[in-house]
Short mmCIF file of N, CA and C in Angstrom, two decimals:
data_model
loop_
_atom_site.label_atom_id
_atom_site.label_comp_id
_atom_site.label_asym_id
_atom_site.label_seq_id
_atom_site.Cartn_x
_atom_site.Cartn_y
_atom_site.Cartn_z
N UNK A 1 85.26 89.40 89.39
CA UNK A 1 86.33 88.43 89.42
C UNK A 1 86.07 87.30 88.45
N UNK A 2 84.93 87.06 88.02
CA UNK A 2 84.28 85.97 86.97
C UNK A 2 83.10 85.97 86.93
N UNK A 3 82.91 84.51 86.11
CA UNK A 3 80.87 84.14 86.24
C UNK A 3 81.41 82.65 86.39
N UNK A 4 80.32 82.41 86.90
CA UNK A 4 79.77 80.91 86.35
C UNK A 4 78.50 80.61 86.22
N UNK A 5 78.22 79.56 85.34
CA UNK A 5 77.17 78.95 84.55
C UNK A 5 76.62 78.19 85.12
N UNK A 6 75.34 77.82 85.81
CA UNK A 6 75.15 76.57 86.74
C UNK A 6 74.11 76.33 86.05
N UNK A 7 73.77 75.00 85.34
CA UNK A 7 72.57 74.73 84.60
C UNK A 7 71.84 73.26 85.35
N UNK A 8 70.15 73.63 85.19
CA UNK A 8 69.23 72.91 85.93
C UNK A 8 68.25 72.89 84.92
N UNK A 9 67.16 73.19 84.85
CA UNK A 9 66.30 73.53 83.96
C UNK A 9 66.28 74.35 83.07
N UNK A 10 67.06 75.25 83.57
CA UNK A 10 67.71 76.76 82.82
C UNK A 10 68.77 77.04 83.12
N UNK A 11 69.22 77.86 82.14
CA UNK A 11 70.59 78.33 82.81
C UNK A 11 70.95 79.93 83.58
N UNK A 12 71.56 79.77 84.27
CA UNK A 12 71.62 80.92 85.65
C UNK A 12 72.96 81.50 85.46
N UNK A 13 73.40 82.76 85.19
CA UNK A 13 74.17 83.26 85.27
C UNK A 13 74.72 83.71 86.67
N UNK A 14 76.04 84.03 86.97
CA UNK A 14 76.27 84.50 87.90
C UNK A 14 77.32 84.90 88.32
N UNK A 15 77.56 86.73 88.56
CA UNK A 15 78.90 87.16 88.55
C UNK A 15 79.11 87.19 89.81
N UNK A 16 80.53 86.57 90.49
CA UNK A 16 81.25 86.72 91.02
C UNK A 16 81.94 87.79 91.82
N UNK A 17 81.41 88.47 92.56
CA UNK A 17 82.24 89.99 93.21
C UNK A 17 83.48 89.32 94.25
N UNK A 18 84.80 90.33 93.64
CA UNK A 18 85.33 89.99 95.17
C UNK A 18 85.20 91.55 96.18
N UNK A 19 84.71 90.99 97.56
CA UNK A 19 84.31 91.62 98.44
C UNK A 19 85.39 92.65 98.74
N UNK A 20 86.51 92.61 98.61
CA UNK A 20 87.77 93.73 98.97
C UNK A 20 87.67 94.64 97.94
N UNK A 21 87.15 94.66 96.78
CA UNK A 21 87.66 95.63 95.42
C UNK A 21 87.70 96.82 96.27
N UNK A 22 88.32 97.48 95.61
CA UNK A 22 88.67 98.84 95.59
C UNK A 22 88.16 99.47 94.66
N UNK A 23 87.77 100.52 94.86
CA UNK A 23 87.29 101.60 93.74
C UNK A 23 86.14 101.09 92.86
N UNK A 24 86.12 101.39 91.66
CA UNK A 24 84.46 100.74 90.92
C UNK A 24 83.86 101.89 91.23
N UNK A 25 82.69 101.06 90.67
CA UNK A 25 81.18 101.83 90.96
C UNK A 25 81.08 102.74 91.84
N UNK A 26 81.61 102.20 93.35
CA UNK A 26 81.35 102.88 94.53
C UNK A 26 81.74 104.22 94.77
N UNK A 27 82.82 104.48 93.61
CA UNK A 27 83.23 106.23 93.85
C UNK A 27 84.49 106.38 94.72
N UNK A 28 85.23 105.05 95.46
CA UNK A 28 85.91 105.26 96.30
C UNK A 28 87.23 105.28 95.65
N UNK A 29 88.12 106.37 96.46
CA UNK A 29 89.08 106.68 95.61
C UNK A 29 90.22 106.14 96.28
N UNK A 30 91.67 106.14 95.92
CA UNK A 30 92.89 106.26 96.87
C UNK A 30 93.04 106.99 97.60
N UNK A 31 92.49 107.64 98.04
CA UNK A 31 92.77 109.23 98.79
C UNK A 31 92.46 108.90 100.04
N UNK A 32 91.86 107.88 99.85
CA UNK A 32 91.29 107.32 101.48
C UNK A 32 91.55 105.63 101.96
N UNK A 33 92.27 105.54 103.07
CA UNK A 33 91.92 104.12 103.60
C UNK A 33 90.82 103.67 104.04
N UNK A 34 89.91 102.35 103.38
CA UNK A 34 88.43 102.46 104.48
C UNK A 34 88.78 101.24 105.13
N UNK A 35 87.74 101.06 106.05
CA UNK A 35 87.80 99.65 106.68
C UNK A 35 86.96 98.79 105.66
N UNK A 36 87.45 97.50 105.80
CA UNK A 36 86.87 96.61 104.96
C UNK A 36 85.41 95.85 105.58
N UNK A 37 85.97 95.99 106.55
CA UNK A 37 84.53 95.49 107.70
C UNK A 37 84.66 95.80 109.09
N UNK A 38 83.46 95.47 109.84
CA UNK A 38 83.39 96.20 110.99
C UNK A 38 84.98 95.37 111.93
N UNK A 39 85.28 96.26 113.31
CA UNK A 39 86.33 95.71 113.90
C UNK A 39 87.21 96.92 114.60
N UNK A 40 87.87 96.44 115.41
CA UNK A 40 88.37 97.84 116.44
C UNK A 40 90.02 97.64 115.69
N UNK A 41 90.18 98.90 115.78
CA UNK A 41 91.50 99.49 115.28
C UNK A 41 92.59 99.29 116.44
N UNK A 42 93.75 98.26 115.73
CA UNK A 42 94.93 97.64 117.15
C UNK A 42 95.37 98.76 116.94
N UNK A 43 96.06 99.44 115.91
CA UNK A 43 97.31 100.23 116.08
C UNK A 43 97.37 101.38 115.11
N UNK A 44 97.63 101.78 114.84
CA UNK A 44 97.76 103.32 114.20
C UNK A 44 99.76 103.86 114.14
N UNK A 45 99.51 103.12 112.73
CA UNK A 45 101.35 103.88 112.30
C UNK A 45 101.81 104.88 111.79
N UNK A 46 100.92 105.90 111.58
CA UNK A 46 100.96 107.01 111.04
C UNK A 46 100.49 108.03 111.43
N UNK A 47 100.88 109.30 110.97
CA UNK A 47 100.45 110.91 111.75
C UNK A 47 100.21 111.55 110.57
N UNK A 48 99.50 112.52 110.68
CA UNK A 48 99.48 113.87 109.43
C UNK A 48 100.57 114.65 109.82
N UNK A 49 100.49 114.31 107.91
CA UNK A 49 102.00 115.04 107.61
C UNK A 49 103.15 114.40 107.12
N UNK A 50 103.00 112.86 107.57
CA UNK A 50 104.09 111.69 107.35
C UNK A 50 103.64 111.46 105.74
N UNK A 51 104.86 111.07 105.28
CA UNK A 51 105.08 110.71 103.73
C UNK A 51 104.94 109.06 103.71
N UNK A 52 104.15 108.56 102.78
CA UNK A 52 104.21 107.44 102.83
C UNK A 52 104.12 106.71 101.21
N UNK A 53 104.74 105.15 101.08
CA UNK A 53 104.29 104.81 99.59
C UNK A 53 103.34 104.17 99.50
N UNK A 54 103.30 103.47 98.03
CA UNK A 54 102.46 102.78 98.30
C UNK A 54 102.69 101.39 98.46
N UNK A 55 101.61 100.65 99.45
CA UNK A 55 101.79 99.58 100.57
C UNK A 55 102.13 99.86 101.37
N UNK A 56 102.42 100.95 101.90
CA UNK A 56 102.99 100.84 103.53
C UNK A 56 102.18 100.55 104.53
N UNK A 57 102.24 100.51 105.49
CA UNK A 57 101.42 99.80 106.59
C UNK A 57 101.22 101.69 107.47
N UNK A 58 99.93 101.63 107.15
CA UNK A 58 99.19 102.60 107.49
C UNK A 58 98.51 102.17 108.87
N UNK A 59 98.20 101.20 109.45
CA UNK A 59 97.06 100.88 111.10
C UNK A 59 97.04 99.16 110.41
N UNK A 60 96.34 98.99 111.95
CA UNK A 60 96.02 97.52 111.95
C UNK A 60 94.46 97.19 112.70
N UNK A 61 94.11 96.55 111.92
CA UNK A 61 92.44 96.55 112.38
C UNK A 61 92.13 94.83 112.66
N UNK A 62 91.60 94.49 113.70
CA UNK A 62 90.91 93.44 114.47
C UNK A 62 89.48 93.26 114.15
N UNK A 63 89.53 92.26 113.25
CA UNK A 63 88.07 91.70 112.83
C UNK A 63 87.64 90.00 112.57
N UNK A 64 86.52 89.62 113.24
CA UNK A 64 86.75 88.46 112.87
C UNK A 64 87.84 87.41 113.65
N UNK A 65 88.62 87.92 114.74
CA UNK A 65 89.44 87.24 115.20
C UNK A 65 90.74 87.56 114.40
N UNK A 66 90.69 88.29 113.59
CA UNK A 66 91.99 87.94 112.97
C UNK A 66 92.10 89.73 112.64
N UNK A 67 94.00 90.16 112.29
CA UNK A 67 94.25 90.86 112.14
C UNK A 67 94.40 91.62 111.22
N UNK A 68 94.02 92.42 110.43
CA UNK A 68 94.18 92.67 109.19
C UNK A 68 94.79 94.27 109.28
N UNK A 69 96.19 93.94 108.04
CA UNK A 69 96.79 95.46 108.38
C UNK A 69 96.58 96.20 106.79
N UNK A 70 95.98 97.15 106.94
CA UNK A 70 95.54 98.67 106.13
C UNK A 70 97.04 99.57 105.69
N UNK A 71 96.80 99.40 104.36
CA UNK A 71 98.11 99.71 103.35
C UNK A 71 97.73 101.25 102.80
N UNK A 72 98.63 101.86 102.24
CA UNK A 72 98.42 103.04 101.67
C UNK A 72 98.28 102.82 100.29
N UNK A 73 97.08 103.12 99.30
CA UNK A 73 96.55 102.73 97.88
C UNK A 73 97.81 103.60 96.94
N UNK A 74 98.82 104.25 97.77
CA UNK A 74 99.24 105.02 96.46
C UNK A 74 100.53 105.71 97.53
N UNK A 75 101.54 106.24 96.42
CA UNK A 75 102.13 107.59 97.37
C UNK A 75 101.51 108.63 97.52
N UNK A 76 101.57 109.22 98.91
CA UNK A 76 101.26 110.92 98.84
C UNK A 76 101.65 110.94 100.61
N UNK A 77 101.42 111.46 101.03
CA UNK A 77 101.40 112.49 102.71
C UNK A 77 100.09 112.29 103.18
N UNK A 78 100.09 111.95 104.20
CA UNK A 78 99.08 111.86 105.07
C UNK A 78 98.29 113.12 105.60
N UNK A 79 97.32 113.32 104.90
CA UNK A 79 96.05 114.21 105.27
C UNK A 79 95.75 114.26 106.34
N UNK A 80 95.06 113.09 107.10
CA UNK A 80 94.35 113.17 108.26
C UNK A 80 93.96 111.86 108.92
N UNK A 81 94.22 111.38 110.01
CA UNK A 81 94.07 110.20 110.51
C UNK A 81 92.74 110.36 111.34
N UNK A 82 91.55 109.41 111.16
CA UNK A 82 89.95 109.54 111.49
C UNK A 82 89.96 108.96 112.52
N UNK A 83 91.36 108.10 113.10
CA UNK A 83 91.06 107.00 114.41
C UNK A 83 92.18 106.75 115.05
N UNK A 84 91.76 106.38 116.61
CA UNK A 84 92.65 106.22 117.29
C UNK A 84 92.83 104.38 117.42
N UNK A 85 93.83 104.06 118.33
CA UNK A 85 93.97 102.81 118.81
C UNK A 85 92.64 102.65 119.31
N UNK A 86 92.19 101.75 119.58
CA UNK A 86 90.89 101.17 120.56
C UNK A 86 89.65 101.50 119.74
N UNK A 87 89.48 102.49 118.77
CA UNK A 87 88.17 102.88 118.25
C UNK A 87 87.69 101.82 117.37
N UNK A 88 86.03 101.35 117.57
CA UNK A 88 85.42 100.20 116.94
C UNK A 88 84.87 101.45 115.26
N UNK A 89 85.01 100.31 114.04
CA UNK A 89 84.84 101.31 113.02
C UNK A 89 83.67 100.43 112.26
N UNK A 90 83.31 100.70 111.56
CA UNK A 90 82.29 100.18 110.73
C UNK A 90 82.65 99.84 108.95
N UNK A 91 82.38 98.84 108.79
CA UNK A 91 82.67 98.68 107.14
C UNK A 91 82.56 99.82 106.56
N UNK A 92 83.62 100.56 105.18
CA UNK A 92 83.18 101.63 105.15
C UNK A 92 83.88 102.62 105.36
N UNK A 93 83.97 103.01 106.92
CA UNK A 93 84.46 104.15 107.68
C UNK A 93 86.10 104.54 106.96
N UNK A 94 86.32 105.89 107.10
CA UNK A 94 87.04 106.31 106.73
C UNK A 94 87.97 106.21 107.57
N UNK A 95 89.40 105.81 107.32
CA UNK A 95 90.44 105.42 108.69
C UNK A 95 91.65 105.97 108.22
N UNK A 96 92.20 106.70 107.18
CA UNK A 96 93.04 107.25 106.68
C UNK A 96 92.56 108.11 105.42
N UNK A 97 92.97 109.41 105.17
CA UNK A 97 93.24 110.31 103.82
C UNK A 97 94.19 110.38 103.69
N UNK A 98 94.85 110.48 102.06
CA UNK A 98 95.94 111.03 101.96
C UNK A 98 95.85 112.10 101.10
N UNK A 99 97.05 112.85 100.76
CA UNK A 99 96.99 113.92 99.78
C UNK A 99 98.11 113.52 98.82
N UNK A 100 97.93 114.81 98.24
CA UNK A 100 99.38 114.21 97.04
C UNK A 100 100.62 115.48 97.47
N UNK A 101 101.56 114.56 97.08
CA UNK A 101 103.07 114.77 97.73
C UNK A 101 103.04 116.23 97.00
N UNK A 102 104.07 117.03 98.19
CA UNK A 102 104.45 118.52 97.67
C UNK A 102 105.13 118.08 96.77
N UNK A 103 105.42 119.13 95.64
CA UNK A 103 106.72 118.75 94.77
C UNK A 103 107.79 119.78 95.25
#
């Protein structure tokens, strides 16, 4: 997301990560919703098989006190849903696949 320069005796570089990125290094693709951090899953809006775009509101996850709702990275059809309502998930965890749309 940036650097900044903080100088004392020397100067210190220092890059900036933002903690949500998507994809990068890590290998992680659209194909999957992950959780961003640990937290129990409120709701679940989707089934395999359902068509969805992208942004749609795929589940809603409870972390931190606060609610955070899980979007779809792209269009395609829903592969496979990894969780139910009530299940605690771990940063990470896989909570949606999708596939790509029949033509």
């Amino acid at each position: 997301a940036g650097s900044v320069d903080v100088f004392w005796a020397n100067t210190y570089r220092f890059e900036l990560i933002d903690p949500l990125a998507r994809g990068g290094s890590e290998g992680v693709s659209q194909d999957a919703t992950l959780a961003p951090m640990p937290g129990l899953v409120k709701a679940v809006f989707v089934a395999p098989g359902d068509t969805v775009a992208s942004g749609d509101r795929l589940a809603v996850l409870e972390a931190m006190k606060m609610e955070h709702t899980l979007r779809a990275g792209r269009d395609g059809v829903i592969g496979a849903v990894l969780v139910s309502p009530g299940a605690q998930v771990a940063a990470g965890d896989r909570i949606v696949e999708l596939r790509e749309t029949e033509a």
